[in-house]
Coordinates of C-alpha atoms in Angstrom, one line a residue:
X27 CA 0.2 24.1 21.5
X28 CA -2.7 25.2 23.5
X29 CA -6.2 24.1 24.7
X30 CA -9.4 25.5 23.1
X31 CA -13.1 24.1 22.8
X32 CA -14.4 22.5 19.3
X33 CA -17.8 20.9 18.8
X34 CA -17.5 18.6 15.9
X35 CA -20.4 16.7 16.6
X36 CA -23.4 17.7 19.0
X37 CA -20.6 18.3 22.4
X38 CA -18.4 20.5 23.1
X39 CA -14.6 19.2 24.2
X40 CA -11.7 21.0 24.9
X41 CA -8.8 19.5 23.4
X42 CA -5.3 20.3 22.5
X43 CA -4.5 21.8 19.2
X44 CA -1.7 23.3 16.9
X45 CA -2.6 27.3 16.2
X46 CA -6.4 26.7 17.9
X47 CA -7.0 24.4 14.4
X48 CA -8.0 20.8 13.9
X49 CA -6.4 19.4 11.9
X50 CA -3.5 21.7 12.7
X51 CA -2.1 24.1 10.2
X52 CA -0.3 22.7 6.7
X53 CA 3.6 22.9 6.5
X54 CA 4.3 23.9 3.3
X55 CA 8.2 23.3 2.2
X56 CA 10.5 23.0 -1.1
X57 CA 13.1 19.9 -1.1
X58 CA 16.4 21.6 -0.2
X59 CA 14.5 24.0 2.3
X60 CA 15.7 24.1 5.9
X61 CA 12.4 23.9 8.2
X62 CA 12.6 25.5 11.6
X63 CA 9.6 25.1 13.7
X64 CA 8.9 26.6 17.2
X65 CA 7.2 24.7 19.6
X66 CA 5.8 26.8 22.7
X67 CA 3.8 24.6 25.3
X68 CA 0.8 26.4 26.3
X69 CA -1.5 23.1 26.9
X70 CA -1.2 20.7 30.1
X71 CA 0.2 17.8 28.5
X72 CA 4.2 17.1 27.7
X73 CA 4.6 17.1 24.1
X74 CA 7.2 16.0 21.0
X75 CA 6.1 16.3 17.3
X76 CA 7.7 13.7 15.0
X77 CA 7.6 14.6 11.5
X78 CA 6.4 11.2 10.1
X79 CA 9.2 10.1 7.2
X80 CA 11.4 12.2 7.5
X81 CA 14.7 11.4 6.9
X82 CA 16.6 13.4 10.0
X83 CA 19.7 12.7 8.1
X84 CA 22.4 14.5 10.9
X85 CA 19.7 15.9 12.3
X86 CA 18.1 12.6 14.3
X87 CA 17.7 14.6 17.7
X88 CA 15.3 16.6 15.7
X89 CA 13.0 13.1 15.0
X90 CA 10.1 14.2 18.0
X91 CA 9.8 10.3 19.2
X92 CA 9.1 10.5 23.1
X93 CA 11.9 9.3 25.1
X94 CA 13.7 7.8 22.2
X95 CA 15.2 10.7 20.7
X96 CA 14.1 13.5 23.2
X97 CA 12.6 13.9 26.9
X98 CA 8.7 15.9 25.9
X99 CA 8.7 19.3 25.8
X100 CA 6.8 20.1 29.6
X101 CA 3.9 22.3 29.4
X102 CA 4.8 26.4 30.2
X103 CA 8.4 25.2 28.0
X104 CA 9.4 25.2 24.7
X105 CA 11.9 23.8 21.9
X106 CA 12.6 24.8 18.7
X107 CA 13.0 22.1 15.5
X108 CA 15.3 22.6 12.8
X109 CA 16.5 20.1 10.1
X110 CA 17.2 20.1 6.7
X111 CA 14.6 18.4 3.7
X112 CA 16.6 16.5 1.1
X113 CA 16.3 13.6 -0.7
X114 CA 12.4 13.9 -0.4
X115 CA 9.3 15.0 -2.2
X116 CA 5.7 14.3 -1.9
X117 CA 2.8 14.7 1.2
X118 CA 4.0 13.8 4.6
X119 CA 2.6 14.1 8.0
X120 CA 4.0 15.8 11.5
X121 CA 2.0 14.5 14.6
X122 CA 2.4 14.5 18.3
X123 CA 4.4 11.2 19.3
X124 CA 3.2 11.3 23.2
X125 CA 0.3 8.7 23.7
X126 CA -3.0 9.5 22.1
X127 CA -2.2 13.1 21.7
X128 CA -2.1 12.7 17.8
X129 CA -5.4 12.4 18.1
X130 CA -5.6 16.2 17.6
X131 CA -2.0 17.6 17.3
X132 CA -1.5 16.7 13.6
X133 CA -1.3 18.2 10.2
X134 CA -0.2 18.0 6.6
X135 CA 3.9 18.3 5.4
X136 CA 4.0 18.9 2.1
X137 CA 7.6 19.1 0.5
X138 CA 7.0 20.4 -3.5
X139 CA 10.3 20.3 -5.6
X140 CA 13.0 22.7 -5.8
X141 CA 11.8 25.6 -7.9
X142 CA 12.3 25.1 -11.0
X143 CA 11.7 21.5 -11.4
X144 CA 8.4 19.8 -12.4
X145 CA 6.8 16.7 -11.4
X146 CA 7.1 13.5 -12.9
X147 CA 3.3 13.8 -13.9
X148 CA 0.9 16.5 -15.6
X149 CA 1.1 20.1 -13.8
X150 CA -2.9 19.9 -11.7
X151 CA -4.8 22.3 -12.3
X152 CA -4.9 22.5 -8.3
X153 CA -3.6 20.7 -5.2
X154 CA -5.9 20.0 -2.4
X155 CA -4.7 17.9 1.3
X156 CA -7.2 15.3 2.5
X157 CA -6.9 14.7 6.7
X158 CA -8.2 12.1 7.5
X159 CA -8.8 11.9 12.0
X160 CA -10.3 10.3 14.5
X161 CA -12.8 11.7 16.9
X162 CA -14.0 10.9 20.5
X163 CA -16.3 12.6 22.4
X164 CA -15.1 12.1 25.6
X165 CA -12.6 14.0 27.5
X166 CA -9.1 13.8 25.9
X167 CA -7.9 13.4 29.5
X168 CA -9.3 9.8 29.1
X169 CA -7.3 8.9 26.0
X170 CA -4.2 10.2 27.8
X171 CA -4.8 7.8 30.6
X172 CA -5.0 4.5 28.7
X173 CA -5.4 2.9 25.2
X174 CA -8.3 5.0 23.2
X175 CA -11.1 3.5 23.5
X176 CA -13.8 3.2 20.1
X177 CA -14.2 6.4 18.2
X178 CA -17.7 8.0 18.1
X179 CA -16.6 9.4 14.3
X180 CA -14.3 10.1 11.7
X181 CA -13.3 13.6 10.5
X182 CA -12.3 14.8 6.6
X183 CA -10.4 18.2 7.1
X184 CA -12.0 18.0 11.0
X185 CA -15.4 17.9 9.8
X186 CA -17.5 14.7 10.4
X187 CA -20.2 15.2 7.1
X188 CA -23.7 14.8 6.6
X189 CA -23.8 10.8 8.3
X190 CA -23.8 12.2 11.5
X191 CA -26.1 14.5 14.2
X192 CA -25.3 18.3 14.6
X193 CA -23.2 17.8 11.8
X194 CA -25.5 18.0 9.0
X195 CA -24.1 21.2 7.8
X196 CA -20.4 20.8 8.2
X197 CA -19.1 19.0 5.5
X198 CA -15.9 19.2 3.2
X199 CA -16.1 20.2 0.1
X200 CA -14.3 20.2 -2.9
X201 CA -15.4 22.5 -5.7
X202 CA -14.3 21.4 -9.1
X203 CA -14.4 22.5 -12.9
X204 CA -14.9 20.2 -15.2
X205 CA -12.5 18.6 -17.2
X206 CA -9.5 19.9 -14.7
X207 CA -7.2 17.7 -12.8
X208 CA -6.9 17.6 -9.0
X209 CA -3.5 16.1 -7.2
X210 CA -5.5 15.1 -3.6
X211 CA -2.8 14.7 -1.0
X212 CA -4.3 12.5 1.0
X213 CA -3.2 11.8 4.9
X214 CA -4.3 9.0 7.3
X215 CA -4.2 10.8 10.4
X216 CA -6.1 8.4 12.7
X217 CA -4.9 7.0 15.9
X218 CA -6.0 3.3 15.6
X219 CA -8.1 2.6 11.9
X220 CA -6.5 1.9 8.7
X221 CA -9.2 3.5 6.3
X222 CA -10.8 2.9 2.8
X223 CA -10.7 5.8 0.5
X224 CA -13.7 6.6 -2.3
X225 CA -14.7 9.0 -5.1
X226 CA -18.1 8.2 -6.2
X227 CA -18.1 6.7 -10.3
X228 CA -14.5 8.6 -10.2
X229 CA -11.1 6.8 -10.3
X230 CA -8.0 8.3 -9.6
X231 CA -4.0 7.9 -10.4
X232 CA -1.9 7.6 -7.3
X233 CA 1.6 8.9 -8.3
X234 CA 3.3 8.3 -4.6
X235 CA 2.8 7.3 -1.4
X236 CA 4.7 8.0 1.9
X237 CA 6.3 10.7 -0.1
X238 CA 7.9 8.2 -2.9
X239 CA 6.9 8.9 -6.1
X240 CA 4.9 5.2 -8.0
X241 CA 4.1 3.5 -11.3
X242 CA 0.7 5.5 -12.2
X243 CA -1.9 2.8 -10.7
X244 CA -5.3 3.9 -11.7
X245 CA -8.0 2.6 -8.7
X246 CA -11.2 3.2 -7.7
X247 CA -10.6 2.6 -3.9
X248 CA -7.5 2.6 -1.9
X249 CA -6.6 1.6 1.7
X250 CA -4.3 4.1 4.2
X251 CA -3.3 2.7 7.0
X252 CA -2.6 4.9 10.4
X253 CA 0.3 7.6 9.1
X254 CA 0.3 6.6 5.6
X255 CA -0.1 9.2 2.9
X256 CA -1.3 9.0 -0.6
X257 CA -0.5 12.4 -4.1
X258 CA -3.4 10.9 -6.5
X259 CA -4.6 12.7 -9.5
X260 CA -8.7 12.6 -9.5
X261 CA -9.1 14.3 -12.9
X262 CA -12.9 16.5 -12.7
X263 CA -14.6 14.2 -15.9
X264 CA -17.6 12.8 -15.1
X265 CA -21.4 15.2 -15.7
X266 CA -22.0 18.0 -13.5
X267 CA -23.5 16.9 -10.6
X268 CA -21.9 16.5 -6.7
X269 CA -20.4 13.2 -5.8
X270 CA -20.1 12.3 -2.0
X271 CA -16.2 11.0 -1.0
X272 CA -16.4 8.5 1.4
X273 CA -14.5 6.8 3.7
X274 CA -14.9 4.0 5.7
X275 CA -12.9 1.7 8.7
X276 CA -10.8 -1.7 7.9
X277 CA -11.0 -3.9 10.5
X278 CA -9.0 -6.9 10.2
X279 CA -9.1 -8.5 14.1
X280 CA -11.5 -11.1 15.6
X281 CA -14.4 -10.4 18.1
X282 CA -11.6 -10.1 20.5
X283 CA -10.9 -6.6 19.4
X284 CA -13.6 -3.9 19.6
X285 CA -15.2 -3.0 16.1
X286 CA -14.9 0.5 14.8
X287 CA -18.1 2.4 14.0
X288 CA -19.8 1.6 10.1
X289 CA -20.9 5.1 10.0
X290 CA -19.9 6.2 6.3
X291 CA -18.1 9.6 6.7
X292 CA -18.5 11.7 3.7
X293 CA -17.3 14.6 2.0
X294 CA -18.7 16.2 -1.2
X295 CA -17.2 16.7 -4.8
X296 CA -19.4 19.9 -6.5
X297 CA -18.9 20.8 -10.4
X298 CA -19.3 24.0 -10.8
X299 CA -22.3 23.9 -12.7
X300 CA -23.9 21.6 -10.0
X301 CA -27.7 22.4 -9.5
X302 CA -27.9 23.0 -5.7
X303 CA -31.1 20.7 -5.5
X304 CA -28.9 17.9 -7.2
X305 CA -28.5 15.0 -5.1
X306 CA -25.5 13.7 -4.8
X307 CA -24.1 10.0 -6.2
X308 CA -23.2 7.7 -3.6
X309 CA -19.8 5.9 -3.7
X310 CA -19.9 1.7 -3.6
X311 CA -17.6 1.2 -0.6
X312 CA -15.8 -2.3 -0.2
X313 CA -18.4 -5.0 1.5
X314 CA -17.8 -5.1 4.9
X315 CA -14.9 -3.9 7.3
X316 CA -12.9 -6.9 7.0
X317 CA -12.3 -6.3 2.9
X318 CA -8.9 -8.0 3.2
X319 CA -8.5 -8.9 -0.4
X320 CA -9.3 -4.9 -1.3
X321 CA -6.7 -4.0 0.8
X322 CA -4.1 -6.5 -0.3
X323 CA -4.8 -5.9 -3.8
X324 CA -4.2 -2.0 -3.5
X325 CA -0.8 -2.8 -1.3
X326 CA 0.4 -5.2 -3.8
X327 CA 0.2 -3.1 -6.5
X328 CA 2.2 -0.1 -5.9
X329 CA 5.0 0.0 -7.4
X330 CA 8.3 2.5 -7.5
X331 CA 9.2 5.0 -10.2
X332 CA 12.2 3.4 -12.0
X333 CA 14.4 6.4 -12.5
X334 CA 12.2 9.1 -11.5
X335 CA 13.3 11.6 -8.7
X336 CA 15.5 10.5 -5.9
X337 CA 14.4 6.9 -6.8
X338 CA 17.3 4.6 -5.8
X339 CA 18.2 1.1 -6.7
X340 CA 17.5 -1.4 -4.3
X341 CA 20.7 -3.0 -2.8
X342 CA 21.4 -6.8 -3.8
X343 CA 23.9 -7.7 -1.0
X344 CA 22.2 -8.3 2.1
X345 CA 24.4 -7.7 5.9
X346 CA 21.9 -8.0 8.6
X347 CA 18.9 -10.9 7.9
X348 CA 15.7 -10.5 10.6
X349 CA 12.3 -12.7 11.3
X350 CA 10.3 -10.7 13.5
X351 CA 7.3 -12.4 15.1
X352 CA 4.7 -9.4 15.8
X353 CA 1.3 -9.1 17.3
X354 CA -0.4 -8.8 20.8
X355 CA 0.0 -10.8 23.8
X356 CA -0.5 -10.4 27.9
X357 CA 1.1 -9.1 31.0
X358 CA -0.1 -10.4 34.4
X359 CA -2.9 -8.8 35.9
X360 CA -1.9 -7.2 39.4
X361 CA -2.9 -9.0 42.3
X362 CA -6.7 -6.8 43.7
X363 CA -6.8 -5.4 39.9
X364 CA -9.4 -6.3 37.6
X365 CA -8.1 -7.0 33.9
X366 CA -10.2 -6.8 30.6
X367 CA -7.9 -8.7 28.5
X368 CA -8.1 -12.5 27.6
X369 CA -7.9 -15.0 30.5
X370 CA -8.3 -12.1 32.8
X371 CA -5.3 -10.6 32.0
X372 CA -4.0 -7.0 30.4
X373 CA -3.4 -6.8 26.7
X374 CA 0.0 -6.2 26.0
X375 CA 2.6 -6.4 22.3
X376 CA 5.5 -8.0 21.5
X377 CA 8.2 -8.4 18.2
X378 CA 10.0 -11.5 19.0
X379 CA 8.0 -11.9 22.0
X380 CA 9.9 -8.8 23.6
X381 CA 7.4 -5.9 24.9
X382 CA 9.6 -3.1 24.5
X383 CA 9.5 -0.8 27.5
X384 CA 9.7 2.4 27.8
X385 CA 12.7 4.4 29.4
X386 CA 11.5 6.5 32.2
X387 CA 14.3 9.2 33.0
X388 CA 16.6 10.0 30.0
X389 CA 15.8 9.3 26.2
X390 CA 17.5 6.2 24.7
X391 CA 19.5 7.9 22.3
X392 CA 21.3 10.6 24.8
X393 CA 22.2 7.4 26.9
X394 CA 23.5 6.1 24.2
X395 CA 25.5 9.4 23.2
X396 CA 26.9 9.5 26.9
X397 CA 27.4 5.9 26.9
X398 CA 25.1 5.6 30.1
X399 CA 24.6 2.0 31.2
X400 CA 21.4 0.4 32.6
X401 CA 19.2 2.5 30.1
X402 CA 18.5 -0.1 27.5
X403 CA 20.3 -3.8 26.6
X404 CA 21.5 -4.3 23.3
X405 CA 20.1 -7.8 22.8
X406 CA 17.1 -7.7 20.6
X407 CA 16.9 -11.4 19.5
X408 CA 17.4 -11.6 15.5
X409 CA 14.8 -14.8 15.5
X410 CA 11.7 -15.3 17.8
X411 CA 12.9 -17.5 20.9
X412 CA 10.4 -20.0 19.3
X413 CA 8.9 -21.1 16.2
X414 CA 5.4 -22.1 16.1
X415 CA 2.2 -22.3 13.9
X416 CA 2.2 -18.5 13.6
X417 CA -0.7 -17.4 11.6
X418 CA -2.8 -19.8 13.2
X419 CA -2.0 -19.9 16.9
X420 CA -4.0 -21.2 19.6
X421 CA -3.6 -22.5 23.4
X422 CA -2.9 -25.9 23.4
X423 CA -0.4 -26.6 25.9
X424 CA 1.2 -25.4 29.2
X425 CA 4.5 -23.7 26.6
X426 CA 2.0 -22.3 24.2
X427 CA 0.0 -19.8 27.2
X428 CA 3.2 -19.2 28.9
X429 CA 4.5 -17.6 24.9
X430 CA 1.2 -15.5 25.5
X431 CA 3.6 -13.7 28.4
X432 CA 6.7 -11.9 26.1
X433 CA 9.5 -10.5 28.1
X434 CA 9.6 -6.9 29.2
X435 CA 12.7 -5.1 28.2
X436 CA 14.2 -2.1 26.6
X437 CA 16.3 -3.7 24.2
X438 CA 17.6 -2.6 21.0
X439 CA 19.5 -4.4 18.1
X440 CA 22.9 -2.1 16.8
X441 CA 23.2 -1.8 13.2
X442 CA 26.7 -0.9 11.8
X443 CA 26.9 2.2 9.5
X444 CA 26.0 1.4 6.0
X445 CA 24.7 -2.2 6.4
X446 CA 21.7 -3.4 4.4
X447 CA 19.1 -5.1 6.6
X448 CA 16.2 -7.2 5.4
X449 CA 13.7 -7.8 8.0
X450 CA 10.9 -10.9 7.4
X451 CA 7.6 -9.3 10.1
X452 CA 5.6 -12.1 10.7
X453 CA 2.3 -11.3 11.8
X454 CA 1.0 -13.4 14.6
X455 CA -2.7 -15.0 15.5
X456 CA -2.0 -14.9 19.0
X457 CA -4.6 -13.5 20.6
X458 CA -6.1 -12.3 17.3
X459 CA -4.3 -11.7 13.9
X460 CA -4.7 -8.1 13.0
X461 CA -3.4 -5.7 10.0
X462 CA -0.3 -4.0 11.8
X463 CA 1.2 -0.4 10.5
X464 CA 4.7 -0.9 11.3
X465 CA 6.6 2.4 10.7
X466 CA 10.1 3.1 10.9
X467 CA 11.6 6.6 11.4
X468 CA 14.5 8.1 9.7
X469 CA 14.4 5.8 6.9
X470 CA 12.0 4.4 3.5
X471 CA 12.3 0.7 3.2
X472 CA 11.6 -1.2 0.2
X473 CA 8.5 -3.9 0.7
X474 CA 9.5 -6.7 -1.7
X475 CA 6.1 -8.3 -0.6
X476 CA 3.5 -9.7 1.0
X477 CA 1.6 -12.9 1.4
X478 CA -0.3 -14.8 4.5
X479 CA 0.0 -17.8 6.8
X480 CA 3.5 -18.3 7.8
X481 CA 6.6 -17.0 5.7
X482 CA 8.4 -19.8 4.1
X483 CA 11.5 -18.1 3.0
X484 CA 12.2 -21.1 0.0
X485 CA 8.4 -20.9 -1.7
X486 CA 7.6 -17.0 -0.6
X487 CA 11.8 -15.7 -1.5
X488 CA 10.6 -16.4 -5.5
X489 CA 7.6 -14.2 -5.3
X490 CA 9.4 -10.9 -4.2
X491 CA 9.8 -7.9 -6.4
X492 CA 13.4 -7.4 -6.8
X493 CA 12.8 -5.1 -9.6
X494 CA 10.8 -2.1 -8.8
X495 CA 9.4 -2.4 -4.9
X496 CA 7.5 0.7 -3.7
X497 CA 9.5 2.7 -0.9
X498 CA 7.7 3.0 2.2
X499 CA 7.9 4.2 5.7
X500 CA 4.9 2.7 6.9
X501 CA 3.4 -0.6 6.2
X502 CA 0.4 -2.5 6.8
X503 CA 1.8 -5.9 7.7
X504 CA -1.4 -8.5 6.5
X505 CA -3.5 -10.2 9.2
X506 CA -2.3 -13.7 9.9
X507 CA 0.8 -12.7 7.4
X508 CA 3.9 -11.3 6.6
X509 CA 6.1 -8.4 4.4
X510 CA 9.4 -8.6 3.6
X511 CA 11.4 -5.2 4.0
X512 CA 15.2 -3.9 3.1
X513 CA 16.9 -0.7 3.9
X514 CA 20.2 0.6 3.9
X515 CA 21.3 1.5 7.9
X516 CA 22.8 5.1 6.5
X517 CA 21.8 7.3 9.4
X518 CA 23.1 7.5 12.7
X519 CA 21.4 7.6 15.8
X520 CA 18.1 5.7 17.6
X521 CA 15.5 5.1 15.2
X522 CA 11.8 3.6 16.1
X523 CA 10.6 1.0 14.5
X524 CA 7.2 0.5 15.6
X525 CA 3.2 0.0 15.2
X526 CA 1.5 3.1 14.5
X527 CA -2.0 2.1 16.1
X528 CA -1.5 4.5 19.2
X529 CA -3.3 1.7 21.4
X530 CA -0.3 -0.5 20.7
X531 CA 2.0 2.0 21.9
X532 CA 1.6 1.1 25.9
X533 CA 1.1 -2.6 24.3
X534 CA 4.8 -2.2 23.7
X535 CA 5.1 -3.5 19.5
X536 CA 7.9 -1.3 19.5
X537 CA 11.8 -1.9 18.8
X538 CA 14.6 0.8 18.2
X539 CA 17.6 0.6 15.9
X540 CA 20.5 2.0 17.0
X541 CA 22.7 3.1 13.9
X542 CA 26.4 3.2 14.7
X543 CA 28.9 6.1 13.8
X544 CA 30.1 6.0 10.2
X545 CA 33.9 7.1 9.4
X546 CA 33.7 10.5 9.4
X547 CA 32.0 13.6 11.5
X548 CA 29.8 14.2 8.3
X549 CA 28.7 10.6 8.9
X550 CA 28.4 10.3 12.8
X551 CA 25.6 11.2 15.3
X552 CA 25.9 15.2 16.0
X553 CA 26.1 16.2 19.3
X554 CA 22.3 17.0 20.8
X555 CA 21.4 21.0 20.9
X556 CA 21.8 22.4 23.7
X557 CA 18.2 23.5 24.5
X558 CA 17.3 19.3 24.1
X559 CA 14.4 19.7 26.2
X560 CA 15.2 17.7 30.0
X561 CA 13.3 15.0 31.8
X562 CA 14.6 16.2 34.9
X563 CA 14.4 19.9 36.4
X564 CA 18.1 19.3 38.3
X565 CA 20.7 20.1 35.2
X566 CA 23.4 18.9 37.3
X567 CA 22.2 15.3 35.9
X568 CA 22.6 16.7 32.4
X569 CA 26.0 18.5 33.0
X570 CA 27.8 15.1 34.4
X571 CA 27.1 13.3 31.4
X572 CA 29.0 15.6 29.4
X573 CA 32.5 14.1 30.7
X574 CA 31.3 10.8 29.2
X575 CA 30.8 11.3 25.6
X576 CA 31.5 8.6 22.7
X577 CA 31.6 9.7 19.3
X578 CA 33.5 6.2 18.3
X579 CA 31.6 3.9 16.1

């Protein structure tokens, strides 16, 4: 990881990278392979990489999330990252899970099947990854210090297209033959946007998403929100001509919330037979930003591969039931401080009106190895501490601003080994109802649905696919709405769960799961490497904790 100078647009900005590229380099691995990555810090920031979905099974302090499963790797140190891939097949992501460094430490994981074994669709005639980033031109100092403010563009593959000054000549391309197939492995990377995907007068096949192969859905358009990832097949069958690829910003929130640039950012589809003088077909986007019934129509219709690789049925016995209220909310304004937020206050996030806080001096799951008190409390509430109108919030009374103010805390709800955990996420209008990515690590979860207003778990629990839900390990959770998810708790250790806007990381719309021990050592949290990077430079902290580990359950 070091510092170099890139000029996207008309400026020059140095900003951390992977291997001096942006997006960083592709990770190219077989299901079955072990993946060992070094990690030498040569930039100024502290640094993990989280390798978005997946699966860490007895390998969770491995998982990159900042103080939950490891201190940051301090600039002029290093760490290397070893786990196994199994279980898992499709396009995944790795990013930087310190605040606002994804921005530009990210790149494509791309986990093929074991040799010898085909996909579940036609062999493409090629396979091409699609990043999708944000870009600020500003210092990246500035993004480090606070929530990122609006993006001046969007990238494909780092380059911002033809839509945009000094970039006229810098566009992605994708040179096709007619009549061939193309599997696009297609990867959300911004920080804060959920995105709208299009192929002009082409449709393509998605065959996964998040790295679980689907039903073949044929669309023309498709929505990704932040860390999602989508395998389509885009098959090269319309004349010869060039086609511009577009994509363009969801925005779901109210006035409240700044708007994302409308700028269309746009790659470029060329036949091979293309005049050079051609010009190029223009693709129909959704009307306007706020296209919620594009996006819910694409989300709803995904659905799993029944008895296609690694899929899994879904478990009918429930242990662990959950209704988590989600969305933003306030923290008091110091005194001599000015505050941007509503009311004059600073923005801050809740799930069951908890702001989760971050810990400061040891990451949550060695405390919990070592059994250190004082670190976290395990009291996550199962229920919001009140119910309310919650799709259509407003201030009415003295109760309903001081339910604007959630509780601060590093809490965290225990799962026992094995349970199966179904987990309502209501979205909120408090403040302002927005599309939330809600992403948990080291597990998929099925998404039996989605719907708006407020859950109603008589009317809603008919509607819910209990035959063929799409695995996920991100989800957009519906403005003013909800999604219902289930997973089996079959992987030890402290997992995330969390929105995956960056900006709502220091809001605190974050929880962790801590999974307890199963009954044997094949099935209980490993003990951490020994090269765990520190948060302190004294290692007599780290050698008194040895005397205290618990490997019970």
């Amino acid at each position: 990881v070091k510092n170099v100078v890139v000029k996207p647009l008309c400026k020059e900005q140095m900003i951390p990278t992977v291997n001096g590229s942006l997006p960083g380099p592709t990770i190219n691995v077989r299901e079955g392979d072990t993946l060992v990555v070094h990690v030498i810090n040569n930039s100024t920031y502290n640094i993990t990489i989280h390798w978005h979905g997946v699966f860490q099974l007895k390998s969770s302090w491995m998982d990159g999330a900042n103080m939950i499963s490891q201190c940051p790797i301090q600039p002029r140190n290093n760490f290397t990252y070893r786990f196994d891939i199994t279980g898992q097949e499709g396009t995944l992501l790795w990013h930087a899970h310190v605040v606002n460094l994804r921005a530009t430490l990210h790149g494509a994981l791309i986990i093929r099947p074991r040799s010898g074994r085909p996909y579940p669709f036609p062999k493409p005639y090629k396979e091409v990854p699609l990043v999708f980033e944000q870009w600020w031109d500003t210092d990246i100092e500035l993004l480090n210090s606070r929530p990122a403010p609006i993006s001046d563009a969007y990238l494909i593959n780092g380059l911002a297209g033809d839509s945009y000054p000094c970039s006229k000549n810098r566009m992605f391309k994708l040179r096709v033959v007619q009549g061939k197939t193309y599997l696009l492995r297609i990867i959300n990377a911004a920080l804060n946007t959920h995105l709208f995907f299009k192929i002009a007068d082409h449709n393509v096949t998605v065959v996964s998403v998040d790295a679980v192969y689907t039903t073949t859905y044929v669309s023309d358009v498709m929505i990704l929100t932040p860390g999602q990832t989508v395998d389509a097949l885009l098959t090269a069958d319309q004349p010869n001509g060039m086609y511009y690829m577009e994509i363009s910003p969801y925005t779901s929130a109210n006035s409240l919330v700044p708007v994302p640039p409308s700028t269309p950012i746009r790659g470029l589809i060329v036949y091979e037979d293309a005049k050079s003088t051609a010009s190029p077909s223009n693709s129909l986007m959704p009307s306007g930003m706020n296209a919620i019934s594009t996006a819910h129509r694409f989300s709803s219709n995904i659905t799993s591969l029944v008895g296609g690789p690694y899929w899994t049925p879904m478990p009918d016995h429930v242990d662990e039931k959950m209704f988590v209220t989600m969305g933003l909310g306030l923290n008091p304004c110091p005194p001599g401080t000015k505050c941007i937020g509503p009311f004059g206050q600073r923005y801050a996030g809740s799930l069951n009106n908890r702001t989760f806080v971050i810990p400061g001096t040891i990451s949550l799951q060695e405390a919990y190895f070592y059994n250190i008190s004082g670190v976290y409390t395990d009291d996550f509430p199962d229920q919001p501490p009140m119910k309310f109108d919650y799709a259509n919030f407003s201030v009415r009374t003295e109760s309903d601003y001081e339910m604007m103010f959630p509780e601060r805390k590093t809490s965290i709800k225990t799962l026992k080994f094995n349970s199966t955990v179904e987990i309502v996420v209501q979205n909120t209008g408090i403040i302002t109802p927005e599309s939330h990515p809600m992403h948990l690590h080291g597990f998929n979860f099925y998404v039996l649905g989605y719907g708006f207003g407020n859950y109603d778990p008589i009317r809603d629990a008919r509607k819910l696919n209990l035959l063929n839900p799409q695995m996920h390990n991100t989800v957009g959770v519906p403005p003013g709405g909800w999604v219902v998810l289930r997973f089996k708790a079959n992987n030890p250790g402290a997992w995330m769960f969390h929105c995956h806007m960056d900006a709502h990381l220091p809001y605190g719309i974050i929880m962790v799961f801590i999974v307890q021990n199963g009954p044997t050592p094949e099935t209980s949290l490993q003990p951490p490497p020994s090269n765990l990077p520190q948060c302190t430079r004294d290692p007599t902290i780290y050698e008194s904790l040895a005397t205290s580990v618990d490997l019970s359950s």
